[in-house]
């Protein structure tokens, strides 16, 4: 029989990262899994997790412990951040990167994401002010706009090659000293769940490559 494995994914988490981590739990011959995925913001996902409506939450920010929520934030790994753009837009901003970002059109994660303040701080440290065209609570939609040339957009460096191939975009460069971190949030009592263990093992391999 199959076991239901209910996973919440933060909207800002890159879908390619989530897919890579979760695919592993579908390959457990001794423990067949029926995967149920819910996408939302952290607040609602953690609320559902605390009510046992979810077994695991994948997110880009840790969750602080509260007296009534005995949840554990497990660090999965981190990745540098790359900026991508359509070929036409990249041609205008590849030279003199990152200074070439001054006034450049940019697509950014919404201010609630963990990546956004890191990017803002990086740009401020350079004294560079791009032109923010749009902000997104969904990373996949941001990439779609970027593919069509609406602006330069950030992705975890770990999936830079995959994004370039899938969306037909180019990498302008990496943001030196900037790293996005990823976490699994769970009830400690669920750590022994075979599907949870599969996700944690896959994360160890994925973030060490």
C-alpha atoms as one frame of an Amber mdcrd trajectory, in Angstrom:
protein
   0.000   0.000   0.000   1.104   3.575  -0.534   1.704   6.130   2.206   0.579
   9.713   1.794   3.451  12.187   2.147   2.162  15.744   2.416   4.736  18.425
   1.654   4.428  22.191   1.795   6.659  24.263  -0.488   7.290  27.938   0.122
   6.280  29.984  -2.933   9.736  31.551  -3.153  11.562  28.225  -3.184  12.842
  27.452  -6.699  10.690  24.685  -8.135  13.710  22.916  -9.643  15.253  22.592
  -6.167  12.015  21.280  -4.680  11.549  18.808  -7.543  15.075  17.436  -7.151
  14.642  16.884  -3.415  11.164  15.374  -3.601  11.783  13.065  -6.563  13.873
  10.907  -4.246  10.914   9.959  -2.066   9.100   8.517  -5.105  11.880   5.965
  -5.549  11.410   3.961  -2.361  10.421   0.441  -3.518   9.810  -0.802   0.024
   7.796   2.287   0.994   5.624   3.451  -1.963   4.694   7.108  -1.537   1.678
   9.081  -2.696   3.095  12.612  -2.812   0.771  15.540  -2.061   2.246  19.016
  -2.617   0.885  22.313  -1.327   2.407  25.688  -2.232   1.877  28.713  -0.006
   3.647  31.273   2.146   5.618  30.242   5.223   3.047  31.378   7.755   0.235
  29.231   6.396   2.477  26.248   5.686   3.877  26.228   9.220   0.366  26.547
  10.643  -0.705  23.479   8.633   2.422  21.619   9.710   1.731  22.352  13.386
  -1.809  20.983  12.918  -0.357  17.806  11.313  -1.939  18.600   7.955   1.561
  18.417   6.455   4.504  16.091   7.090   7.280  18.405   5.892   7.813  21.982
   4.724  10.588  23.017   2.321  11.492  26.668   2.671  14.218  29.289   2.314
  14.073  30.478   5.928  14.216  28.711   9.303  11.290  28.737  11.667  11.802
  29.920  15.224  10.565  27.657  17.970   7.352  28.697  19.709   6.000  27.294
  22.939   3.040  25.692  21.172   4.936  24.567  18.053   7.616  21.963  18.643
   9.014  22.063  15.146  12.565  21.595  13.936  14.260  23.541  11.131  16.808
  21.242   9.500  19.450  23.058   7.381  19.621  21.332   3.997  22.386  23.387
   2.410  23.077  26.638   0.637  23.796  27.972  -2.818  25.358  31.055  -4.315
  23.106  33.362  -6.317  23.401  33.977 -10.069  21.734  36.656 -12.161  20.175
  35.519 -15.432  18.727  37.380 -18.430  17.421  36.823 -21.924  20.204  36.863
 -24.545  19.167  40.286 -25.819  19.157  41.825 -22.350  22.356  40.019 -21.352
  24.183  41.560 -24.318  23.656  45.002 -22.780  24.762  44.092 -19.254  27.475
  41.414 -19.481  30.287  43.927 -19.760  31.407  45.539 -16.513  29.181  43.288
 -14.377  28.024  43.978 -11.658  28.402  47.746 -12.204  26.358  47.282 -15.372
  23.309  46.675 -13.146  23.002  50.421 -12.557  19.598  51.359 -13.996  19.116
  47.860 -15.432  15.595  46.356 -15.379  15.345  43.730 -12.641  12.819  41.141
 -11.532  13.120  40.417  -7.818  11.606  38.082  -5.231   9.106  39.800  -2.950
  10.451  41.426   0.237   9.171  38.505   2.348  11.596  36.066   0.709  14.912
  35.204   2.324  16.820  36.009  -0.879  15.496  39.545  -1.335  17.301  41.298
   1.558  20.536  39.553   0.555  20.272  40.969  -2.964  19.302  44.419  -1.696
  22.291  44.493   0.659  24.648  43.329  -2.089  23.499  46.025  -4.510  23.648
  48.682  -1.796  27.227  47.683  -0.958  28.177  48.352  -4.587  26.291  51.615
  -4.718  24.292  50.215  -7.641  20.590  50.923  -8.111  18.802  48.852 -10.753
  15.286  49.657 -11.957  12.924  47.201 -10.272  10.333  46.243 -12.890   8.399
  43.670 -10.871   8.429  41.682  -7.628   7.241  38.092  -7.414   5.973  35.750
  -4.721   6.413  32.861  -7.152   9.856  31.973  -8.491   8.537  30.126 -11.565
   6.545  33.156 -12.742   9.602  35.363 -12.266  11.618  33.079 -14.568   8.865
  33.176 -17.201   8.961  36.975 -17.258  12.762  36.846 -17.377  12.695  34.463
 -20.328  10.617  37.003 -22.239  13.164  39.756 -21.577  11.258  41.741 -18.937
  14.300  41.984 -16.687  17.341  40.400 -15.045  16.427  37.845 -12.355  18.196
  35.828  -9.631  18.405  32.048  -9.283  20.377  29.721  -6.999  23.712  29.017
  -8.684  23.120  25.292  -8.169  20.376  25.336 -10.812  21.940  27.986 -13.065
  22.693  25.529 -15.904  19.241  23.945 -15.735  17.507  27.349 -15.797  19.667
  28.475 -18.726  18.693  25.385 -20.724  15.000  25.369 -19.803  14.339  29.084
 -20.294  16.905  29.970 -22.965  18.596  32.597 -20.798  22.222  33.469 -20.030
  24.113  33.973 -16.781  25.452  37.490 -16.253  27.461  36.533 -13.185  27.267
  35.558  -9.527  26.702  37.832  -6.559  29.941  37.554  -4.632  29.451  36.688
  -0.984  25.693  36.072  -1.314  24.268  32.652  -0.395  20.681  31.430  -0.262
  19.951  28.801   2.395  17.362  26.046   2.348  15.582  24.259   5.181  13.226
  21.388   5.902  10.813  22.098   8.738   9.267  19.113  10.471   7.972  17.662
  13.693  11.031  15.910  15.235   8.891  12.809  15.667   8.616  12.523  11.880
  12.363  12.334  11.229  12.232   8.554  10.987   9.643   8.667   8.184  11.291
   6.935   5.154  10.169   9.727   2.804  11.614  12.395   5.100  14.861  10.433
   5.294  14.970  10.185   1.494  14.592  13.976   1.144  17.327  14.632   3.714
  19.705  12.171   2.001  19.044  13.732  -1.397  19.694  17.208   0.019  23.056
  16.073   1.336  24.072  14.876  -2.142  22.532  17.795  -4.012  24.061  20.632
  -1.991  27.512  19.029  -1.917  27.844  18.737  -5.693
